[in-house]
XYZ file of C-alpha atoms in Angstrom:
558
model
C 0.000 0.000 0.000
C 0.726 3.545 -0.809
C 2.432 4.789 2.177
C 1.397 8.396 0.771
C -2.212 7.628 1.389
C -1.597 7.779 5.041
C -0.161 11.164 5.507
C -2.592 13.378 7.152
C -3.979 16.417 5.620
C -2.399 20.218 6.657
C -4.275 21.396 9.112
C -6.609 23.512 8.863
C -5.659 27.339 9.125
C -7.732 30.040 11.253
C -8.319 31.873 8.209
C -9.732 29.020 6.385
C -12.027 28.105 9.487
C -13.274 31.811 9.471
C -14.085 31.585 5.390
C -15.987 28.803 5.902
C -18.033 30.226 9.094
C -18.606 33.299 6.595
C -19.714 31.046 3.465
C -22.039 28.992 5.733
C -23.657 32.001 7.623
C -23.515 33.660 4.140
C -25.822 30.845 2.715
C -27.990 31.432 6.166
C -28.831 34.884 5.086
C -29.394 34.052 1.718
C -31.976 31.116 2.387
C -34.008 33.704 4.156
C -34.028 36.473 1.890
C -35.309 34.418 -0.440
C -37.669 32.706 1.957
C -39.301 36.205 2.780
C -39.375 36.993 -1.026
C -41.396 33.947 -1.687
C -43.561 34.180 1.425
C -44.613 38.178 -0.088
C -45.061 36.364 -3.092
C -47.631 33.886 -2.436
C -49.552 36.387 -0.796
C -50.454 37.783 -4.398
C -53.588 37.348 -6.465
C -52.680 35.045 -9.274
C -52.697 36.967 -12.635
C -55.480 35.317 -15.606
C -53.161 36.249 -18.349
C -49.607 35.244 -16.043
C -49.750 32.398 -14.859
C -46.656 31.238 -14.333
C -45.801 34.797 -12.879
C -45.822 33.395 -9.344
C -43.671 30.554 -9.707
C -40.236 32.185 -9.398
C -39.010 35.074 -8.035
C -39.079 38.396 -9.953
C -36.907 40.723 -11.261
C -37.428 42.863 -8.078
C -37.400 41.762 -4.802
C -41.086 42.656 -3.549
C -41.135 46.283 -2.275
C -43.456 47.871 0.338
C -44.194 51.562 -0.244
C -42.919 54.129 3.066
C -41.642 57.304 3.791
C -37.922 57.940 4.695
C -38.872 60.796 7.412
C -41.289 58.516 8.701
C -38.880 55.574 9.030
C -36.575 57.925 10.525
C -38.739 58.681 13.428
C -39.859 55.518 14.272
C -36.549 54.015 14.438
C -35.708 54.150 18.041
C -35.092 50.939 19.360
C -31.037 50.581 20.189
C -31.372 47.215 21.941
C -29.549 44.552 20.821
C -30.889 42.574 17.886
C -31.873 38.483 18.063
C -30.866 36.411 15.610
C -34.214 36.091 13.873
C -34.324 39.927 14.376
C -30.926 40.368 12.620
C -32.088 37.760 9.469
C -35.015 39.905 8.857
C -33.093 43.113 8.627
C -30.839 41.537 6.283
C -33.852 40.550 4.245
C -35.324 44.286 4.874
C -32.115 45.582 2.834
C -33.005 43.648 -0.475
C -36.755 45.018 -0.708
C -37.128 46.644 -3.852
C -33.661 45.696 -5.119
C -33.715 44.604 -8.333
C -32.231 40.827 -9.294
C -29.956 40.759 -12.539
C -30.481 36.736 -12.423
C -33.929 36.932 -13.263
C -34.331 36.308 -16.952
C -36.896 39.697 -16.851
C -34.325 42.013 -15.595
C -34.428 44.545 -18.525
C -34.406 47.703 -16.946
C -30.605 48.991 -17.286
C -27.295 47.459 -18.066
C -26.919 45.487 -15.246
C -25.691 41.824 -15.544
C -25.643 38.977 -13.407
C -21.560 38.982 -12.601
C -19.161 35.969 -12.724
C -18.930 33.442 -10.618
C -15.117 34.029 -10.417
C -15.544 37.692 -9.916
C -17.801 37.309 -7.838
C -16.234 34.792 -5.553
C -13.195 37.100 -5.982
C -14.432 40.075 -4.507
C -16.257 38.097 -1.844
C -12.903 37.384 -0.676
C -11.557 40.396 -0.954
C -14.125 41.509 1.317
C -13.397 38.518 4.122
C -9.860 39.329 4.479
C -10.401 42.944 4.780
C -7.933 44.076 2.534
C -7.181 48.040 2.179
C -6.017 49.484 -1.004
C -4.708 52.729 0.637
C -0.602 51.785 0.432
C 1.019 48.673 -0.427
C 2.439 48.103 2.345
C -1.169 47.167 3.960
C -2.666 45.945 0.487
C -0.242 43.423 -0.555
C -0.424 43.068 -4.128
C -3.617 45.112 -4.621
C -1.852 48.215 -5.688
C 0.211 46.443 -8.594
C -3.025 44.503 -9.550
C -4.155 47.940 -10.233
C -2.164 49.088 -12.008
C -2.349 45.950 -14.196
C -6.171 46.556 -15.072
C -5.328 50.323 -15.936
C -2.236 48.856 -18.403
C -4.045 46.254 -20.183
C -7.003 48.863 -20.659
C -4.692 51.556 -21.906
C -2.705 49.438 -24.300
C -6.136 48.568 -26.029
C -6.751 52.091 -26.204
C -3.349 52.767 -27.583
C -1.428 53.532 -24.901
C 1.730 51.665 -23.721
C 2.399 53.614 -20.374
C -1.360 53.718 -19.117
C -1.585 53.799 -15.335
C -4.915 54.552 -13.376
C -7.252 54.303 -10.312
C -10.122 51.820 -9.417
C -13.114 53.792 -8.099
C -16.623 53.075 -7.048
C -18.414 54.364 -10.682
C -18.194 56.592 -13.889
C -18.953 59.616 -11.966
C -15.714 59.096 -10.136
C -14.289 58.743 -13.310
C -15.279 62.083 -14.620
C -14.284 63.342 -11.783
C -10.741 62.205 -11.922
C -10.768 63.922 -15.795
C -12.001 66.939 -14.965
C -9.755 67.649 -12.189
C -6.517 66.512 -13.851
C -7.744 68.912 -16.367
C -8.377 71.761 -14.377
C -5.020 71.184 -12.548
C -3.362 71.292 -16.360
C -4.554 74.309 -17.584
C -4.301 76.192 -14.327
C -1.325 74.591 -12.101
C -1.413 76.976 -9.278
C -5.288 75.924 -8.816
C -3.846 72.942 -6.650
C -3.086 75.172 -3.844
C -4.701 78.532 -4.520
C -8.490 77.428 -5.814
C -9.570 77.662 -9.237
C -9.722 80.925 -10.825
C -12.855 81.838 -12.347
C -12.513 82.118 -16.253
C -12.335 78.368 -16.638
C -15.084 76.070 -18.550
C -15.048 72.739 -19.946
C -17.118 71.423 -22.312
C -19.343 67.668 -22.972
C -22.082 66.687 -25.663
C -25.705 67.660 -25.533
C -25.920 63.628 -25.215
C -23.441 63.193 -22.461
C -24.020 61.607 -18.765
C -26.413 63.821 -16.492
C -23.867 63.790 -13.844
C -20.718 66.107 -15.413
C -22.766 68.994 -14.491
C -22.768 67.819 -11.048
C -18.821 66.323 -11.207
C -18.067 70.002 -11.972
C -20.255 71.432 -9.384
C -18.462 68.877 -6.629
C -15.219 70.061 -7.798
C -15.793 73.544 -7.216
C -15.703 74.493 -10.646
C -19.937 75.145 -10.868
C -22.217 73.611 -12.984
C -23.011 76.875 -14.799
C -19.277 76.436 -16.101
C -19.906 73.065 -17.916
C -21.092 73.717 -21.453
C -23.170 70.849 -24.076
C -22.385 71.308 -27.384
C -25.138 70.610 -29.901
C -25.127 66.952 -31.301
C -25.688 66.160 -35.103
C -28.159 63.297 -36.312
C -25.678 60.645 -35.693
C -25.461 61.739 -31.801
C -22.291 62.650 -32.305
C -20.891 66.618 -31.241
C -21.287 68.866 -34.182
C -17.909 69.906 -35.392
C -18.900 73.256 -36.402
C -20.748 73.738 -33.159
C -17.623 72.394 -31.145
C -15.578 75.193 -33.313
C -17.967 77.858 -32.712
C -18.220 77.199 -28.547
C -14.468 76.592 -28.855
C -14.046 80.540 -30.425
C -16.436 81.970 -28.374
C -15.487 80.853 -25.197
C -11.709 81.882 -26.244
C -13.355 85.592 -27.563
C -14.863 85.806 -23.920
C -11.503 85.643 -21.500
C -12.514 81.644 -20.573
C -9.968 78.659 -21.161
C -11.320 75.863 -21.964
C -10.188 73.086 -19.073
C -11.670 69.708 -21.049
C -13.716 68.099 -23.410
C -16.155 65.267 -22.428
C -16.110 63.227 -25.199
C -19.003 60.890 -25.408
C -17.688 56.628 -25.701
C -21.052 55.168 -25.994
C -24.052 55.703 -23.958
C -26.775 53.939 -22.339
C -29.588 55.012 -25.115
C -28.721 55.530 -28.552
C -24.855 54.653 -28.186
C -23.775 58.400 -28.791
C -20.435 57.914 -29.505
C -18.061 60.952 -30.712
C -15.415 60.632 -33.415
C -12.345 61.068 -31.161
C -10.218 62.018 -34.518
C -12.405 64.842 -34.996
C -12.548 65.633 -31.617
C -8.769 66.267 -31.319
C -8.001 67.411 -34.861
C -9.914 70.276 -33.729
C -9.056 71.200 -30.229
C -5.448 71.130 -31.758
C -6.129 73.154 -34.346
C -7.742 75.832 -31.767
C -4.536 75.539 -29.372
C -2.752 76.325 -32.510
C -4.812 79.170 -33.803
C -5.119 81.058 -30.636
C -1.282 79.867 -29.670
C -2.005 77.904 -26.663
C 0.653 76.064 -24.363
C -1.384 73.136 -24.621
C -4.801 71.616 -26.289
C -8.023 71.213 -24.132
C -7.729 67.686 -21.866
C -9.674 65.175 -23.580
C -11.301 62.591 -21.709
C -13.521 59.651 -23.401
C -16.155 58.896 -21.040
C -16.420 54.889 -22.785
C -17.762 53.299 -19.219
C -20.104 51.797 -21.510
C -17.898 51.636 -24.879
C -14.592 50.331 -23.548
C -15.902 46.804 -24.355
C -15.343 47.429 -27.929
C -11.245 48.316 -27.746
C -11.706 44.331 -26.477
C -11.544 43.547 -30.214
C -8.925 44.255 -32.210
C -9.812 46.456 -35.494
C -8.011 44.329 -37.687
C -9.802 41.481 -36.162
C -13.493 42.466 -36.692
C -14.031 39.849 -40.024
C -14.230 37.511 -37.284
C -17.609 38.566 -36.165
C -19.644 35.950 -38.483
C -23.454 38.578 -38.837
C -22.827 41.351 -40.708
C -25.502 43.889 -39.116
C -23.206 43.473 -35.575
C -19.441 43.414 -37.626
C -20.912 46.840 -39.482
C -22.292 48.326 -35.436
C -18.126 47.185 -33.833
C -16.442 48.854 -37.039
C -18.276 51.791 -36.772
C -17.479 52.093 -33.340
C -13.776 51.482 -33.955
C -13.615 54.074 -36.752
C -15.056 57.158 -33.891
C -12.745 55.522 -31.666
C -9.823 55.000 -34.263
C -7.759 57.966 -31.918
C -8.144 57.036 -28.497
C -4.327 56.826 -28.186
C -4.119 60.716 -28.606
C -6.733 61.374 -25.636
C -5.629 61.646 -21.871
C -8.385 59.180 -20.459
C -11.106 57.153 -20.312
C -13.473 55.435 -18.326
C -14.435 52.049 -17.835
C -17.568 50.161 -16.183
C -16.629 46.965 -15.592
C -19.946 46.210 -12.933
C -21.653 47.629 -16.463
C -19.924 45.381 -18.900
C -17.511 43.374 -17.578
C -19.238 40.738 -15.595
C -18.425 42.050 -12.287
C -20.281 42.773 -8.885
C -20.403 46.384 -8.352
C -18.756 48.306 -7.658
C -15.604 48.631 -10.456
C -14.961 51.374 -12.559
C -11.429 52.477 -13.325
C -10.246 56.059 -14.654
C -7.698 55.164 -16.983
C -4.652 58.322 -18.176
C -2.300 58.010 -21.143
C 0.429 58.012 -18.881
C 0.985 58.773 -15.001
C 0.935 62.454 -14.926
C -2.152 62.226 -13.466
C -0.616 61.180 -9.673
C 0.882 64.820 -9.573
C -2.085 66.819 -11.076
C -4.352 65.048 -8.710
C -2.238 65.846 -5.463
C -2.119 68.876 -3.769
C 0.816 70.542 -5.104
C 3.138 69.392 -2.685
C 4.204 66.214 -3.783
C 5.591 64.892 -6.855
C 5.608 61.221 -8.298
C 9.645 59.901 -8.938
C 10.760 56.460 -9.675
C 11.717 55.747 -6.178
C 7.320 55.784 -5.865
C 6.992 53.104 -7.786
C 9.188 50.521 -5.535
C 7.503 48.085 -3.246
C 6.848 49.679 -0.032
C 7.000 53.195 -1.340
C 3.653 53.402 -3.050
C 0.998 55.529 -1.578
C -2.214 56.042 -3.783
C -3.931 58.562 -1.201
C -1.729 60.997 -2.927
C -3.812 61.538 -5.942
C -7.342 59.488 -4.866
C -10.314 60.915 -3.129
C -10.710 58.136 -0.583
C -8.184 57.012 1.440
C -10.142 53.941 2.943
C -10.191 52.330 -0.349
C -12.103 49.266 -1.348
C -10.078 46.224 -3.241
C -12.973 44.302 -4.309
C -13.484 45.903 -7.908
C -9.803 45.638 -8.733
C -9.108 41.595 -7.998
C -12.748 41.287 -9.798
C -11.735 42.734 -12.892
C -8.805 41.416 -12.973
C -10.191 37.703 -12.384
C -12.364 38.464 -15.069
C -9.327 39.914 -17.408
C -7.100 37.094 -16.625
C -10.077 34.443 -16.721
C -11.614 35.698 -20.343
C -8.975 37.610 -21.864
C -9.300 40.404 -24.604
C -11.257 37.956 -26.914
C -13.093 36.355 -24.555
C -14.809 39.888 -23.978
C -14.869 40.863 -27.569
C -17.049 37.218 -27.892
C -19.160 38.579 -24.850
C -19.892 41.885 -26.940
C -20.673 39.913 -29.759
C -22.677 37.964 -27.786
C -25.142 41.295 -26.383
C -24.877 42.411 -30.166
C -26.731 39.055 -31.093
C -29.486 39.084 -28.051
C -30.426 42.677 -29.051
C -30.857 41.372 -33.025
C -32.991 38.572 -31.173
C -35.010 40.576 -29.085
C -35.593 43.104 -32.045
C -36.608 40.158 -34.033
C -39.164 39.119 -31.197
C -40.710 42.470 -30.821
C -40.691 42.600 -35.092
C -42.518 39.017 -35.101
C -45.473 39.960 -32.530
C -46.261 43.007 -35.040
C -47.488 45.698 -32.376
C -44.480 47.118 -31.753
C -42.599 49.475 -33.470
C -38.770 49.246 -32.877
C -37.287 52.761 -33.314
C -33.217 52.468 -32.784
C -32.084 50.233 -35.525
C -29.381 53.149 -35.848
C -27.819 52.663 -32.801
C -24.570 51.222 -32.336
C -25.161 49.689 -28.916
C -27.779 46.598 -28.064
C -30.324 48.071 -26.171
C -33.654 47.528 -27.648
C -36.411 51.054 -28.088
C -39.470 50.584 -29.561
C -42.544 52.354 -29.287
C -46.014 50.698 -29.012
C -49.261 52.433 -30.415
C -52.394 53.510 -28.433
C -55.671 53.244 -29.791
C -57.173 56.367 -31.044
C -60.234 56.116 -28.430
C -57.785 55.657 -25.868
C -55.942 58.767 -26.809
C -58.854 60.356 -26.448
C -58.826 59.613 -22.315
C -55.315 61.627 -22.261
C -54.015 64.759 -23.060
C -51.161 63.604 -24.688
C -50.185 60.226 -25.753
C -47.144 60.895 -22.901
C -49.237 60.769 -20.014
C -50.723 57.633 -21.898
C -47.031 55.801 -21.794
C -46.041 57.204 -18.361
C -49.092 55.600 -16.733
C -48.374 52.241 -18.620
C -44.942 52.210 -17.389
C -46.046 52.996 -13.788
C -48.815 50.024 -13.850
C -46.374 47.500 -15.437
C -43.676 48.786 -12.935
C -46.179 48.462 -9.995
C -46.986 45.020 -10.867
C -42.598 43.922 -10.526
C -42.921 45.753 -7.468
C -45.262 43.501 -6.226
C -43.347 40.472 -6.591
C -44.676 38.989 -10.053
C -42.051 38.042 -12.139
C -42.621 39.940 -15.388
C -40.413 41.702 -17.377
C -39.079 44.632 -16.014
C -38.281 47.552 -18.454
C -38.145 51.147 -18.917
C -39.724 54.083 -20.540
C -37.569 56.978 -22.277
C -39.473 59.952 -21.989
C -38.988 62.731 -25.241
C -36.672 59.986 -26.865
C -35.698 61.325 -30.360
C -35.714 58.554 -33.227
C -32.224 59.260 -34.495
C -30.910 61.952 -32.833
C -33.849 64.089 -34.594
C -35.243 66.630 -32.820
C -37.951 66.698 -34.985
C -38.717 62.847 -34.363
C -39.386 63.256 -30.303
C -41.560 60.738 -28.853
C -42.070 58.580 -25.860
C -40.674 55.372 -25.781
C -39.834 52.609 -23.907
C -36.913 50.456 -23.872
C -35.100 46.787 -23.282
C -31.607 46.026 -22.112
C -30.554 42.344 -22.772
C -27.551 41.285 -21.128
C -27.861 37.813 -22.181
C -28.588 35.522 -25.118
C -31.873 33.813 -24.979
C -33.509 31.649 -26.935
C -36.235 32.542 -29.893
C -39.079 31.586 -27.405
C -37.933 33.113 -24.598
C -38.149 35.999 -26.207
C -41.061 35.700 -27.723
C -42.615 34.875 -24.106
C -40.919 38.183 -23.021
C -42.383 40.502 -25.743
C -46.118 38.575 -25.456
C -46.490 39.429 -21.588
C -45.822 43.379 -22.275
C -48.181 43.219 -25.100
C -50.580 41.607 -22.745
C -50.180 44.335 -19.687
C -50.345 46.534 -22.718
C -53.792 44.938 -23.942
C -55.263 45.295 -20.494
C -54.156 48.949 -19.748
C -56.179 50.062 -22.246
C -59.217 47.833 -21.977
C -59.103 49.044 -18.041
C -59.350 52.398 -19.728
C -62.022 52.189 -21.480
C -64.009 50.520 -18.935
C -63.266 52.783 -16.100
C -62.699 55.883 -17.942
C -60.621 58.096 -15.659
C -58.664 60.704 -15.219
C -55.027 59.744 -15.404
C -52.302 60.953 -13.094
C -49.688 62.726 -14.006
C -46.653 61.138 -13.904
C -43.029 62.623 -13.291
C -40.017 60.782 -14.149
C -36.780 61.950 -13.908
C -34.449 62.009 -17.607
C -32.959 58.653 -17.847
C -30.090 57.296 -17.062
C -27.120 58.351 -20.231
């Protein structure tokens, strides 16, 4: 016999005791949450035309309406908690939370993350790791800087270095202050002087407005320049703003250069972006061109394939969307940054978003003016990212989750995963074509969300005063219903969505964000139960005949 077979196993460790005490009180928590999902959900009426919309758990986790103030004032008990006490807060914190496994989560890009990621950050989390300085982090910082490299050289750049922060806002953030601390040095210890402005796309993210409020520079001095039909920024209007904020005594800090976004994939031409913000530092003999930032949290995923590669994408509607995208994005390499979602796109948990520079200038112009990055920074115990970050208590779990997912799938493994959301949106478009009441209105876009438009009857029209109020109520009732706990598809409405980029073509729509391929018939299902809620709403309508609410919803999410 196999004297081997006798040795006894290593013991086990402290740490690997603890893990397991965590996974098994983990699995604890979960059993309940979903217990007290499925216990709200059997207390609902069973729907005639659903069915089978009780037998699994929804998109949402059932929600109960209540007022924050209220909440507030009634939360006075500061005994200490029992354990069933504790298992029902737990399952408190997921009410209303929507569920990216459910095959009807369509609201927003939001996809159920690896299991490797996943399991990565979870880890991350148990050992308590701080990214702050190496010398507590182990690794983490290096690992960092990994992700921002491996970004950077798809985007062109071979000395890319960056930070891992908790969303795109951060990420615009980062960009606009490394701008404003280019074009007006002294700013880092003196404040910003006040004839500085930078300027975005009438299509970019809500938030730069309030990125530049938060920095101090005030939201008043963030200017949208007028997009063309194709949702990308009109040259001539960039020119003009360009000219006329260099006429009025203002620099111009940054451009915000659109890299896809949620709706419509506005996506700028970043060769014709920096053509002519060179051209204008030469004209007007400036030290240096605007900064130019690509905010691509979204449309990072497609630097995953290779240009020269794109003949391997077999359907010729998706290879046509990708090489479009890599022609606007053909120049990357001559911008200072971008962004990058990877809890958006790259199969991780939230949260993990990098801001990504051209080079590591950015440590110095994101400090406070007294400290400046050297080689000796960049040895193993001499790292310190607090220099140039906004947090100093810094979470690790986005950076060893994108890079588990890097290392796990590499560059074409994600460039099959885009291919992949390109081919469930030209599935779900086929769906909502083969039911026939839909319209589908973004065939232009260059991204794979799904807007389409469905028609009201002309009595029912007649019950609102505009066809608006008609959608808005639609989308509250079908919204109402997820809330509830029935698992139907959850999805969104776009109010004063213009078909193309027209102006002229403004409508209200309503729209679908696969993150997964499906089959033809579970599609199909999908698209039949909104035309059924759709049915209904307006035979309710014309039975009850009432006045409809008015219904306020805030601009979507860009």
């Amino acid at each position: 016999m196999n004297k081997l077979l006798h040795i006894p196993p290593p013991p086990i460790s402290a740490e690997s005791e603890g893990l397991q005490a965590l996974i098994n009180y983990t699995q604890v928590l979960d059993h309940h949450v979903q217990q007290r999902a499925r216990t709200c959900q059997s207390m609902l009426p069973a729907l005639a035309f659903a069915p089978d919309a009780l037998t699994d758990t929804g998109p949402k986790y059932p929600i109960r309406a209540f007022s924050y103030l209220d909440e507030l004032e009634r939360d006075n008990d500061e005994t200490p908690a029992d354990e069933n006490q504790l298992l029902d807060e737990v399952a408190r914190y997921f009410r209303g939370a929507i569920r990216p496994q459910s095959r009807h989560s369509l609201f927003n890009m939001v996809p159920e993350p690896s299991v490797a990621a996943t399991a990565a950050a979870w880890l991350a989390t148990a050992y308590n790791t701080n990214s702050l300085m190496d010398a507590f982090g182990g690794e983490a910082l290096l690992i960092e800087q990994q992700v921002a490299r491996r970004i950077g050289r798809w985007a062109g750049w071979t000395h890319a270095m960056g930070i891992a922060c908790n969303g795109g806002k951060l990420t615009l953030m980062y960009a606009i202050k490394s701008a404003l601390s280019r074009v007006a040095p002294d700013s880092l210890r003196t404040g910003l002087p006040p004839d500085i402005v930078i300027l975005c796309s009438e299509g970019a993210h809500y938030c730069v407005e309030h990125a530049a409020s938060l920095l101090g520079l005030g939201s008043d001095n963030c200017l949208r320049v007028p997009a063309n039909s194709e949702g990308r920024m009109c040259t001539e209007a960039l020119r003009r703003t360009l000219n006329e904020q260099h006429a009025c005594g203002r620099r111009v800090a940054a451009i915000i250069c659109c890299g896809g976004t949620t709706i419509n994939f506005n996506c700028e031409d970043t060769h014709e972006v920096r053509e002519i913000s060179q051209a204008f530092a030469q004209e007007h003999h400036l030290k240096q061109r605007p900064y130019l930032h690509l905010d691509s949290v979204i449309g990072w995923l497609y630097l995953s394939l290779p240009a020269a590669d794109k003949h391997q994408i077999s359907c010729p509607r998706i290879r046509a969307r990708i090489a479009e995208v890599h022609h606007r994005l053909r120049d990357t390499s001559g911008f200072d940054s971008l962004g990058v979602d990877f809890h958006k796109n790259g199969l991780c948990p939230y949260a993990s978003s990098f801001f990504i520079a051209r080079e590591r200038r950015f440590m110095d112009e994101l400090g406070d003016g007294n400290y400046h990055y050297t080689d000796k920074d960049f040895q193993y115990g001499q790292f310190r990212a607090y220099r140039y970050t906004f947090e100093n208590s810094r979470p690790s779990q986005g950076i060893l989750a994108a890079w588990i997912n890097l290392r796990k799938l590499g560059r074409y493994g994600y460039a099959a995963y885009l291919n992949r959301l390109h081919e469930a949106r030209d599935a779900l478009t086929h769906a909502l074509e083969r039911h026939g009441l839909f319209r589908v209105l973004n065939h232009a876009s260059l991204g794979w969300e799904v807007v389409f438009e469905i028609p009201f009857e002309s009595d029912v029209v007649a019950l609102a005063s505009t066809r608006q109020e008609l959608a808005m109520n639609f989308m509250q009732e079908c919204w109402e219903r997820v809330d509830a706990g029935y698992d139907l598809p959850l999805f969104s409405v776009v109010p004063e969505y213009r078909i193309d980029n027209d102006p002229n073509a403004v409508t209200t729509a309503f729209f679908l964000y696969p993150m997964r391929q499906r089959s033809h018939y579970e599609w199909d299902e999908t698209v039949a139960l909104i035309a059924t809620q759709f049915h209904l709403f307006q035979s309710r309508l014309r039975i009850e005949q009432k006045t409809l609410g008015q219904m306020q919803f805030e601009n979507p999410i860009r």
